[in-house]
PDB file of C-alpha atoms and ligand atoms in Angstrom:
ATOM      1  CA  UNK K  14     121.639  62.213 206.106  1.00  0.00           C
ATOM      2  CA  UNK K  15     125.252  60.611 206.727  1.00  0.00           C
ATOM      3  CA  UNK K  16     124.601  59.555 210.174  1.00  0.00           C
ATOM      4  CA  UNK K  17     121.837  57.835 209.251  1.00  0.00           C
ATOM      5  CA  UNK K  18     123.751  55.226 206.997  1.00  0.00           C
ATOM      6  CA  UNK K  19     126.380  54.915 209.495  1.00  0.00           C
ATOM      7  CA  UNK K  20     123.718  54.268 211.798  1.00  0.00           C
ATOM      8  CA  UNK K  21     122.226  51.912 209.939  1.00  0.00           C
ATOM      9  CA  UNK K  22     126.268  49.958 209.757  1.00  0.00           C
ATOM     10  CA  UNK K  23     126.764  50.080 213.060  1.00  0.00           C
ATOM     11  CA  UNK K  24     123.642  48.449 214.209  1.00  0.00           C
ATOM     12  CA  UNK K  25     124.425  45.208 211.754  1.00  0.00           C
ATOM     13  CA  UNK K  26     127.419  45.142 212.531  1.00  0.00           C
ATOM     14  CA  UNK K  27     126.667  44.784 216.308  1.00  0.00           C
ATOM     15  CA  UNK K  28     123.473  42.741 215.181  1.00  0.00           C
ATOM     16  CA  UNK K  29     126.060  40.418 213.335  1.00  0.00           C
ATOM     17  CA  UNK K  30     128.290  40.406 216.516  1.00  0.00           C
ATOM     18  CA  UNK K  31     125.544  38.897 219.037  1.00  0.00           C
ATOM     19  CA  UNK K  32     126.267  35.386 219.086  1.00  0.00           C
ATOM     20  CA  UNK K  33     123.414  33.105 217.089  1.00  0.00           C
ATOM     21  CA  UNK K  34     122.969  31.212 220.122  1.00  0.00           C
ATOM     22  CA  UNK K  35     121.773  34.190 222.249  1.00  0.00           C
ATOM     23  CA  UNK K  36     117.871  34.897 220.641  1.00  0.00           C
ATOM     24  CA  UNK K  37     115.876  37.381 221.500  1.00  0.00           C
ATOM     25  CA  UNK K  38     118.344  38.903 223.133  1.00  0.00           C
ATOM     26  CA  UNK K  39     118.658  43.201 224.428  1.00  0.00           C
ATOM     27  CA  UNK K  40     121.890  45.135 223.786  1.00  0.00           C
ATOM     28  CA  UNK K  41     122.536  47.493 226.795  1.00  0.00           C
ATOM     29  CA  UNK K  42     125.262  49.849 225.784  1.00  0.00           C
ATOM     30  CA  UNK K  43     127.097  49.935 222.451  1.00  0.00           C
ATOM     31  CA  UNK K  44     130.191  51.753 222.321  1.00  0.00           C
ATOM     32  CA  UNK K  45     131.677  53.146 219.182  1.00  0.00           C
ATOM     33  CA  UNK K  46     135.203  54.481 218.470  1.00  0.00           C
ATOM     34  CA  UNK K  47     134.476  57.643 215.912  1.00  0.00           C
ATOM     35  CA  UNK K  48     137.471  59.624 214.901  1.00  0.00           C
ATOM     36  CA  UNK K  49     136.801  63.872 215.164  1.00  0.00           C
ATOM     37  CA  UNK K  50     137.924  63.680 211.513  1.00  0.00           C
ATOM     38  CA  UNK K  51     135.440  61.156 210.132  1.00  0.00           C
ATOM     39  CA  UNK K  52     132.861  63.977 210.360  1.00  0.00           C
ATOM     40  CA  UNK K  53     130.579  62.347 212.458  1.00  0.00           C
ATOM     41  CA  UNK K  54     128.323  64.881 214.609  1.00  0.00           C
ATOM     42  CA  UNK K  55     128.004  62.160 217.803  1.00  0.00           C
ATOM     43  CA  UNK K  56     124.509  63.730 218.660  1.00  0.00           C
ATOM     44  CA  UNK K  57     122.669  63.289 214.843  1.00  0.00           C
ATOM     45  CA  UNK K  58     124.195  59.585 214.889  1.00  0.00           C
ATOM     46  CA  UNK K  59     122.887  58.880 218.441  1.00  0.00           C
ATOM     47  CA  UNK K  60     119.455  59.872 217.552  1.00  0.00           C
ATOM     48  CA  UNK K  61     119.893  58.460 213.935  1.00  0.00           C
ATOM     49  CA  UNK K  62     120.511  55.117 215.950  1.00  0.00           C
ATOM     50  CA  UNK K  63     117.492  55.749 218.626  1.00  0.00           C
ATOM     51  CA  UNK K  64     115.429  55.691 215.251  1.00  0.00           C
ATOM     52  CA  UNK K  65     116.704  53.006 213.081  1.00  0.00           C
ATOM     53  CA  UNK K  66     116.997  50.627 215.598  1.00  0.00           C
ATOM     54  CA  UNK K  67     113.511  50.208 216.452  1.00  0.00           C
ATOM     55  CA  UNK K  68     112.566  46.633 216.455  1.00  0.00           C
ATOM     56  CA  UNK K  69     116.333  45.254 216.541  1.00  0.00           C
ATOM     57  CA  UNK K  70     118.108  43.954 219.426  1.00  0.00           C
ATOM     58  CA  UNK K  71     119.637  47.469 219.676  1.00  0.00           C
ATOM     59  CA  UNK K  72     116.789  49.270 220.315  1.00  0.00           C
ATOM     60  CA  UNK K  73     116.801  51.423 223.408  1.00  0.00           C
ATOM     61  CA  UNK K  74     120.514  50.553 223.862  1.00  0.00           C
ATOM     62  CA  UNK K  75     122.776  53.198 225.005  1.00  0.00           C
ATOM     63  CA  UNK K  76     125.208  55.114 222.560  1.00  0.00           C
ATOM     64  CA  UNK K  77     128.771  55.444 224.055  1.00  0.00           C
ATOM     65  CA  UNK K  78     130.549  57.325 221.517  1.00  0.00           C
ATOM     66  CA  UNK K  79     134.628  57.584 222.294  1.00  0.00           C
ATOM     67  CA  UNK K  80     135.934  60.632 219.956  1.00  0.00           C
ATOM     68  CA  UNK K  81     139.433  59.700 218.543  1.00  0.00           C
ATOM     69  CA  UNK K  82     141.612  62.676 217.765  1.00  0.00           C
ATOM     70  CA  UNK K  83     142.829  63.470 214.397  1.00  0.00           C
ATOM     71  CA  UNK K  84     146.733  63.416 214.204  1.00  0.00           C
ATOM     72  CA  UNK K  85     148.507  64.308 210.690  1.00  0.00           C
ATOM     73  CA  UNK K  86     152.640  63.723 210.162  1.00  0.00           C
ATOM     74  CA  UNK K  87     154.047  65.298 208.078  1.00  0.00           C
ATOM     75  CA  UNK K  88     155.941  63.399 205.497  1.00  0.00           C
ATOM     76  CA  UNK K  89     158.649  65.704 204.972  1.00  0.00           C
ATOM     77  CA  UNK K  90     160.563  66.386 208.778  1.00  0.00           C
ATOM     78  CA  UNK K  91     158.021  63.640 210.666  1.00  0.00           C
ATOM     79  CA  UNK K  92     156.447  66.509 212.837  1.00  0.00           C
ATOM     80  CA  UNK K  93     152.577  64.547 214.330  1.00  0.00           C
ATOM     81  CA  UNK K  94     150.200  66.792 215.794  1.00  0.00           C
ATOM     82  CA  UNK K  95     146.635  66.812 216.586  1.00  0.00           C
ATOM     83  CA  UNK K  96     144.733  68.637 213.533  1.00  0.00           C
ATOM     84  CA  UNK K  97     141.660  70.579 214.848  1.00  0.00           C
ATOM     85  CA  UNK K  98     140.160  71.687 211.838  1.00  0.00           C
ATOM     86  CA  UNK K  99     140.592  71.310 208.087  1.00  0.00           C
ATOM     87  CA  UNK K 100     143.753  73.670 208.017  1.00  0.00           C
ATOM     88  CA  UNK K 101     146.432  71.331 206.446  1.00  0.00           C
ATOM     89  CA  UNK K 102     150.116  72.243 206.579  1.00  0.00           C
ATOM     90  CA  UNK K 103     152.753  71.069 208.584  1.00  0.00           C
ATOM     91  CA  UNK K 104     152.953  73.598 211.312  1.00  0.00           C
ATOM     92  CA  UNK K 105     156.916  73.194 211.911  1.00  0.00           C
ATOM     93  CA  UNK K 106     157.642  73.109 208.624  1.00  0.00           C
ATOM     94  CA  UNK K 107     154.554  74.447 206.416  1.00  0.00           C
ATOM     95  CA  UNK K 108     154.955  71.203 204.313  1.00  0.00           C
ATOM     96  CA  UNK K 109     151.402  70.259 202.783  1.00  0.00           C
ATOM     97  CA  UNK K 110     152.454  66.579 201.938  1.00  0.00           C
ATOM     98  CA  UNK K 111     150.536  65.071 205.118  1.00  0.00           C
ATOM     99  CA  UNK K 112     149.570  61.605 205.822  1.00  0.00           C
ATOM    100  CA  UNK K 113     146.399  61.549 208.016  1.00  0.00           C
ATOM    101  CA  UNK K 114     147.296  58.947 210.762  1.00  0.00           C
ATOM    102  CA  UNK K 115     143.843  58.742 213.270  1.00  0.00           C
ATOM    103  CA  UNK K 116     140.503  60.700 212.965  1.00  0.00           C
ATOM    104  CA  UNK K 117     138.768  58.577 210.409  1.00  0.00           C
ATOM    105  CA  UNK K 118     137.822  55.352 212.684  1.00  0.00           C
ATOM    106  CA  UNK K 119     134.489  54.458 213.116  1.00  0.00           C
ATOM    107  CA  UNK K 120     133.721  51.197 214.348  1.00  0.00           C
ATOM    108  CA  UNK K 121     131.899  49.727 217.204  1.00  0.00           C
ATOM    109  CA  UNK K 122     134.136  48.939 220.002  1.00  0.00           C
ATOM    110  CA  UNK K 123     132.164  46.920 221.868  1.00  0.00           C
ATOM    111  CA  UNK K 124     128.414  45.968 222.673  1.00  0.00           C
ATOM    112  CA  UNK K 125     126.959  44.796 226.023  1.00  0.00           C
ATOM    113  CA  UNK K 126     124.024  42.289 226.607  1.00  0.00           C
ATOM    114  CA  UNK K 127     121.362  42.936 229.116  1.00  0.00           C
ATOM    115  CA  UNK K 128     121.238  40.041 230.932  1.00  0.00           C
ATOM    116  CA  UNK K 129     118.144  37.665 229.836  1.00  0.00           C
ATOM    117  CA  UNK K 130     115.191  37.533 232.169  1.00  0.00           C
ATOM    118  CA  UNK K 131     115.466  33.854 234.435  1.00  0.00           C
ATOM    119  CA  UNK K 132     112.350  32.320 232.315  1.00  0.00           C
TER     120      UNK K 132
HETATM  121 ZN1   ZN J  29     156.854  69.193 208.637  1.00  0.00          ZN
END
């Protein structure tokens, strides 16, 4: 399954992000940045996430998934629109020479820490 691997990447790289000092500590909310073109289906990568990160500071944390749209230009008359589905030509000009310019991010925007329990 993709969203599993992607999963899988996003929690280490927020694991990687929590500061060394801060043990044992519980991510809140992790938000992540997916472009509509990177083919991501938000819903199978939230529940991909639920599952792999079991017994990680991520575990239980909340998904906040921001969809980025896909825009294309067109390299022959500079025409950007938003794409909406695979169809691929330039749709002032018909030109097919297209330079995707957003749609394939996917990277985690930020993560929140619960705050730790006054020992
Ligand atoms: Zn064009």
């Amino acid at each position: 399954m993709h969203e599993m691997g992607i999963a899988l990447q996003v929690i280490e790289v927020a694991t990687a992000s929590i500061p060394p000092e801060l043990k044992d500590v519980k991510v809140e909310r992790i938000r992540l940045r997916i472009g509509k073109f990177s083919g991501v289906v938000a819903d199978s990568l939230s529940f991909c996430f639920a599952v792999a990160s079991r017994e990680t500071p991520l575990e239980g944390a909340e998904v906040v998934i921001e969809e980025i749209p896909s825009i294309a230009r067109c390299r022959n008359c500079g025409n950007q629109w938003e794409v909406d589905k695979t169809a691929f030509s330039c749709p002032e000009c018909s030109s097919t020479a297209l330079d995707m310019i957003s749609g394939r991010e996917l990277e985690v925007s930020s993560i929140e820490i619960a705050e730790p329990d006054p020992a």
